[in-house]
Amino acid sequence: MYRVGIGYDIHRLTTGRDLIIGGVKITNEKGLLGHSDADVLVHAIIDAVLGAAGLDDIGTIFPDTDPKYKNVDSTQMLKQVIGEVKSLGYRIENIDSNIIAQAPKMMPYIPKMKSVLANVTGLEPGQISIKAKTKEKLDSVGEGLAIESNAVALLIKD
C-alpha cells in the first residue's frame, strides 16, 4: 500500500539566530524565528511523513508550548517521526521538497542537506529531492522577511 503526504512550513527571519535548513547551518546574518531551531525544510518533511501515515501534525506532536522542544535540533524530531512510522509498518520511498527563499542562495548547501537528511531518514541521497526557489521579490518571502518550504513524502507499507 502506498500513502502520500504533503507538508508546509514558513518562519520569519530574525537577527540573533542561526539559519538552519535541512539540518545544515547556512551563512546568513539572520536566522529563522521559532521555538525549535525553526528548520522549515525539516518541518515540512515531518508534516509530509506524518500526513502520509495518517498521524497528527508537527504542532500536535511537538508543541511549541513544551520547553523540551525549545531550540531542539529538528532532525532529532524527524528521527522520532521516522521511528513512529516504522513502528506502524511503513517505510519512506522518497521525499520531494522545495525551499522558497529570496536570499541566501540555497543551491550551494543542497548536497550537504541531502546527505544530512539521508543519514537521518535512512534513505539514499537519490531518494531525496530538494529544489531551491525564489518568490521573485513577491510577498513576505520575496521581501526577505521569511523562508518557506513544502514537501511530499511517499510511504510504502512493508
PDB file of C-alpha atoms in Angstrom:
ATOM      1  CA  MET A   1       0.000   0.000   0.000  1.00  0.00           C
ATOM      2  CA  TYR A   2       1.263   3.457  -0.941  1.00  0.00           C
ATOM      3  CA  ARG A   3       0.464   6.621   1.006  1.00  0.00           C
ATOM      4  CA  VAL A   4       1.342  10.198   0.092  1.00  0.00           C
ATOM      5  CA  GLY A   5       1.577  13.172   2.439  1.00  0.00           C
ATOM      6  CA  ILE A   6       2.280  16.857   1.956  1.00  0.00           C
ATOM      7  CA  GLY A   7       3.918  19.275   4.351  1.00  0.00           C
ATOM      8  CA  TYR A   8       4.408  23.020   4.520  1.00  0.00           C
ATOM      9  CA  ASP A   9       6.179  25.430   6.858  1.00  0.00           C
ATOM     10  CA  ILE A  10       7.134  29.101   6.997  1.00  0.00           C
ATOM     11  CA  HIS A  11       9.192  31.023   9.544  1.00  0.00           C
ATOM     12  CA  ARG A  12      10.047  34.683   9.905  1.00  0.00           C
ATOM     13  CA  LEU A  13      13.686  35.768   9.613  1.00  0.00           C
ATOM     14  CA  THR A  14      15.172  37.486  12.646  1.00  0.00           C
ATOM     15  CA  THR A  15      18.544  38.601  13.982  1.00  0.00           C
ATOM     16  CA  GLY A  16      20.310  36.702  16.739  1.00  0.00           C
ATOM     17  CA  ARG A  17      19.565  33.186  15.449  1.00  0.00           C
ATOM     18  CA  ASP A  18      21.469  30.732  13.284  1.00  0.00           C
ATOM     19  CA  LEU A  19      19.905  29.859   9.935  1.00  0.00           C
ATOM     20  CA  ILE A  20      19.432  26.079   9.910  1.00  0.00           C
ATOM     21  CA  ILE A  21      17.786  24.483   6.870  1.00  0.00           C
ATOM     22  CA  GLY A  22      17.834  20.794   6.088  1.00  0.00           C
ATOM     23  CA  GLY A  23      19.951  20.229   9.188  1.00  0.00           C
ATOM     24  CA  VAL A  24      22.688  22.470   7.770  1.00  0.00           C
ATOM     25  CA  LYS A  25      23.900  25.789   9.199  1.00  0.00           C
ATOM     26  CA  ILE A  26      23.779  28.373   6.420  1.00  0.00           C
ATOM     27  CA  THR A  27      25.902  31.505   6.459  1.00  0.00           C
ATOM     28  CA  ASN A  28      23.476  34.398   6.815  1.00  0.00           C
ATOM     29  CA  GLU A  29      23.064  37.463   9.020  1.00  0.00           C
ATOM     30  CA  LYS A  30      19.564  36.319  10.069  1.00  0.00           C
ATOM     31  CA  GLY A  31      18.078  33.042  11.200  1.00  0.00           C
ATOM     32  CA  LEU A  32      14.552  31.714  11.460  1.00  0.00           C
ATOM     33  CA  LEU A  33      12.347  32.535  14.416  1.00  0.00           C
ATOM     34  CA  GLY A  34      10.760  29.562  16.121  1.00  0.00           C
ATOM     35  CA  HIS A  35      10.501  27.501  19.287  1.00  0.00           C
ATOM     36  CA  SER A  36      12.827  24.790  17.946  1.00  0.00           C
ATOM     37  CA  ASP A  37      15.685  25.521  15.551  1.00  0.00           C
ATOM     38  CA  ALA A  38      12.917  26.569  13.084  1.00  0.00           C
ATOM     39  CA  ASP A  39      14.245  24.371  10.260  1.00  0.00           C
ATOM     40  CA  VAL A  40      11.498  24.956   7.678  1.00  0.00           C
ATOM     41  CA  LEU A  41      12.619  22.158   5.374  1.00  0.00           C
ATOM     42  CA  VAL A  42      12.731  19.501   8.076  1.00  0.00           C
ATOM     43  CA  HIS A  43       9.405  20.728   9.482  1.00  0.00           C
ATOM     44  CA  ALA A  44       7.746  20.409   6.069  1.00  0.00           C
ATOM     45  CA  ILE A  45       9.219  16.912   5.660  1.00  0.00           C
ATOM     46  CA  ILE A  46       7.983  15.904   9.124  1.00  0.00           C
ATOM     47  CA  ASP A  47       4.450  17.035   8.280  1.00  0.00           C
ATOM     48  CA  ALA A  48       4.586  15.226   4.921  1.00  0.00           C
ATOM     49  CA  VAL A  49       5.648  11.969   6.597  1.00  0.00           C
ATOM     50  CA  LEU A  50       3.093  12.359   9.393  1.00  0.00           C
ATOM     51  CA  GLY A  51       0.339  13.117   6.882  1.00  0.00           C
ATOM     52  CA  ALA A  52       1.177  10.101   4.748  1.00  0.00           C
ATOM     53  CA  ALA A  53       0.980   7.889   7.835  1.00  0.00           C
ATOM     54  CA  GLY A  54      -2.331   9.438   8.887  1.00  0.00           C
ATOM     55  CA  LEU A  55      -0.856  10.827  12.108  1.00  0.00           C
ATOM     56  CA  ASP A  56      -1.255  14.211  13.812  1.00  0.00           C
ATOM     57  CA  ASP A  57       0.709  17.219  12.590  1.00  0.00           C
ATOM     58  CA  ILE A  58       4.048  18.514  13.857  1.00  0.00           C
ATOM     59  CA  GLY A  59       2.471  21.117  16.158  1.00  0.00           C
ATOM     60  CA  THR A  60       0.421  18.472  17.940  1.00  0.00           C
ATOM     61  CA  ILE A  61       3.309  16.046  18.400  1.00  0.00           C
ATOM     62  CA  PHE A  62       5.953  18.691  19.173  1.00  0.00           C
ATOM     63  CA  PRO A  63       4.011  21.615  20.701  1.00  0.00           C
ATOM     64  CA  ASP A  64       5.752  24.979  20.880  1.00  0.00           C
ATOM     65  CA  THR A  65       4.487  25.267  24.462  1.00  0.00           C
ATOM     66  CA  ASP A  66       6.658  22.343  25.599  1.00  0.00           C
ATOM     67  CA  PRO A  67      10.023  23.534  26.977  1.00  0.00           C
ATOM     68  CA  LYS A  68      11.748  20.273  25.981  1.00  0.00           C
ATOM     69  CA  TYR A  69      11.479  21.344  22.330  1.00  0.00           C
ATOM     70  CA  LYS A  70      12.995  24.797  22.920  1.00  0.00           C
ATOM     71  CA  ASN A  71      15.845  25.204  20.402  1.00  0.00           C
ATOM     72  CA  VAL A  72      15.774  21.456  19.662  1.00  0.00           C
ATOM     73  CA  ASP A  73      17.513  20.182  16.532  1.00  0.00           C
ATOM     74  CA  SER A  74      14.645  19.445  14.123  1.00  0.00           C
ATOM     75  CA  THR A  75      16.483  16.449  12.679  1.00  0.00           C
ATOM     76  CA  GLN A  76      16.002  14.798  16.097  1.00  0.00           C
ATOM     77  CA  MET A  77      12.251  15.343  15.769  1.00  0.00           C
ATOM     78  CA  LEU A  78      12.418  13.815  12.269  1.00  0.00           C
ATOM     79  CA  LYS A  79      14.229  10.765  13.671  1.00  0.00           C
ATOM     80  CA  GLN A  80      11.432  10.324  16.204  1.00  0.00           C
ATOM     81  CA  VAL A  81       8.795  10.554  13.466  1.00  0.00           C
ATOM     82  CA  ILE A  82      10.682   8.047  11.284  1.00  0.00           C
ATOM     83  CA  GLY A  83      10.699   5.636  14.225  1.00  0.00           C
ATOM     84  CA  GLU A  84       6.968   6.087  14.707  1.00  0.00           C
ATOM     85  CA  VAL A  85       6.060   5.425  11.069  1.00  0.00           C
ATOM     86  CA  LYS A  86       8.383   2.399  11.006  1.00  0.00           C
ATOM     87  CA  SER A  87       6.571   1.020  14.059  1.00  0.00           C
ATOM     88  CA  LEU A  88       3.356   1.269  12.018  1.00  0.00           C
ATOM     89  CA  GLY A  89       4.942  -0.832   9.258  1.00  0.00           C
ATOM     90  CA  TYR A  90       5.765   1.977   6.813  1.00  0.00           C
ATOM     91  CA  ARG A  91       8.989   2.960   5.126  1.00  0.00           C
ATOM     92  CA  ILE A  92       9.706   6.141   3.204  1.00  0.00           C
ATOM     93  CA  GLU A  93      10.214   5.554  -0.509  1.00  0.00           C
ATOM     94  CA  ASN A  94      11.118   9.134  -1.404  1.00  0.00           C
ATOM     95  CA  ILE A  95      10.842  12.799  -0.426  1.00  0.00           C
ATOM     96  CA  ASP A  96      10.421  15.718  -2.820  1.00  0.00           C
ATOM     97  CA  SER A  97      10.759  19.244  -1.458  1.00  0.00           C
ATOM     98  CA  ASN A  98      11.185  22.943  -2.174  1.00  0.00           C
ATOM     99  CA  ILE A  99      12.906  25.649  -0.166  1.00  0.00           C
ATOM    100  CA  ILE A 100      11.490  29.050  -1.065  1.00  0.00           C
ATOM    101  CA  ALA A 101      13.778  31.950  -0.128  1.00  0.00           C
ATOM    102  CA  GLN A 102      14.730  35.190  -1.803  1.00  0.00           C
ATOM    103  CA  ALA A 103      18.120  35.009  -0.070  1.00  0.00           C
ATOM    104  CA  PRO A 104      20.510  33.500   0.720  1.00  0.00           C
ATOM    105  CA  LYS A 105      21.102  31.209  -2.226  1.00  0.00           C
ATOM    106  CA  MET A 106      20.363  27.623  -1.206  1.00  0.00           C
ATOM    107  CA  MET A 107      21.916  25.708  -4.121  1.00  0.00           C
ATOM    108  CA  PRO A 108      25.437  25.514  -2.605  1.00  0.00           C
ATOM    109  CA  TYR A 109      24.009  23.880   0.532  1.00  0.00           C
ATOM    110  CA  ILE A 110      21.679  21.339  -1.088  1.00  0.00           C
ATOM    111  CA  PRO A 111      24.209  18.480  -1.451  1.00  0.00           C
ATOM    112  CA  LYS A 112      25.008  18.695   2.289  1.00  0.00           C
ATOM    113  CA  MET A 113      21.282  18.913   3.145  1.00  0.00           C
ATOM    114  CA  LYS A 114      20.626  15.761   1.119  1.00  0.00           C
ATOM    115  CA  SER A 115      23.484  13.995   2.901  1.00  0.00           C
ATOM    116  CA  VAL A 116      22.226  15.018   6.357  1.00  0.00           C
ATOM    117  CA  LEU A 117      18.634  14.053   5.537  1.00  0.00           C
ATOM    118  CA  ALA A 118      19.703  10.733   4.005  1.00  0.00           C
ATOM    119  CA  ASN A 119      21.581   9.942   7.207  1.00  0.00           C
ATOM    120  CA  VAL A 120      18.582  10.873   9.390  1.00  0.00           C
ATOM    121  CA  THR A 121      15.958   9.048   7.311  1.00  0.00           C
ATOM    122  CA  GLY A 122      17.971   6.042   6.177  1.00  0.00           C
ATOM    123  CA  LEU A 123      17.268   6.922   2.545  1.00  0.00           C
ATOM    124  CA  GLU A 124      19.792   7.176  -0.259  1.00  0.00           C
ATOM    125  CA  PRO A 125      20.521  10.779  -1.340  1.00  0.00           C
ATOM    126  CA  GLY A 126      18.913   9.937  -4.699  1.00  0.00           C
ATOM    127  CA  GLN A 127      15.609   9.324  -2.906  1.00  0.00           C
ATOM    128  CA  ILE A 128      15.580  12.912  -1.643  1.00  0.00           C
ATOM    129  CA  SER A 129      14.918  15.869  -3.900  1.00  0.00           C
ATOM    130  CA  ILE A 130      15.488  19.422  -2.658  1.00  0.00           C
ATOM    131  CA  LYS A 131      14.884  22.312  -5.015  1.00  0.00           C
ATOM    132  CA  ALA A 132      15.595  25.987  -4.374  1.00  0.00           C
ATOM    133  CA  LYS A 133      13.068  28.602  -5.480  1.00  0.00           C
ATOM    134  CA  THR A 134      12.553  32.333  -5.014  1.00  0.00           C
ATOM    135  CA  LYS A 135       9.371  34.381  -4.863  1.00  0.00           C
ATOM    136  CA  GLU A 136      10.584  36.866  -7.468  1.00  0.00           C
ATOM    137  CA  LYS A 137      10.502  39.563  -4.754  1.00  0.00           C
ATOM    138  CA  LEU A 138       6.784  38.995  -4.123  1.00  0.00           C
ATOM    139  CA  ASP A 139       5.152  38.679  -0.660  1.00  0.00           C
ATOM    140  CA  SER A 140       6.938  38.276   2.699  1.00  0.00           C
ATOM    141  CA  VAL A 141       9.330  35.625   1.384  1.00  0.00           C
ATOM    142  CA  GLY A 142      10.204  37.698  -1.665  1.00  0.00           C
ATOM    143  CA  GLU A 143      10.788  40.716   0.540  1.00  0.00           C
ATOM    144  CA  GLY A 144      13.312  38.721   2.587  1.00  0.00           C
ATOM    145  CA  LEU A 145      11.159  38.602   5.720  1.00  0.00           C
ATOM    146  CA  ALA A 146      10.597  34.836   5.815  1.00  0.00           C
ATOM    147  CA  ILE A 147      11.592  31.484   4.336  1.00  0.00           C
ATOM    148  CA  GLU A 148       9.141  28.714   3.496  1.00  0.00           C
ATOM    149  CA  SER A 149       9.297  25.110   2.420  1.00  0.00           C
ATOM    150  CA  ASN A 150       6.997  22.390   1.165  1.00  0.00           C
ATOM    151  CA  ALA A 151       7.488  18.678   0.862  1.00  0.00           C
ATOM    152  CA  VAL A 152       5.834  15.498  -0.356  1.00  0.00           C
ATOM    153  CA  ALA A 153       6.619  12.069   1.080  1.00  0.00           C
ATOM    154  CA  LEU A 154       5.705   8.658  -0.330  1.00  0.00           C
ATOM    155  CA  LEU A 155       5.352   5.880   2.231  1.00  0.00           C
ATOM    156  CA  ILE A 156       5.086   2.170   1.463  1.00  0.00           C
ATOM    157  CA  LYS A 157       3.589  -0.364   3.858  1.00  0.00           C
ATOM    158  CA  ASP A 158       6.029  -3.257   4.223  1.00  0.00           C
TER     159      ASP A 158
END
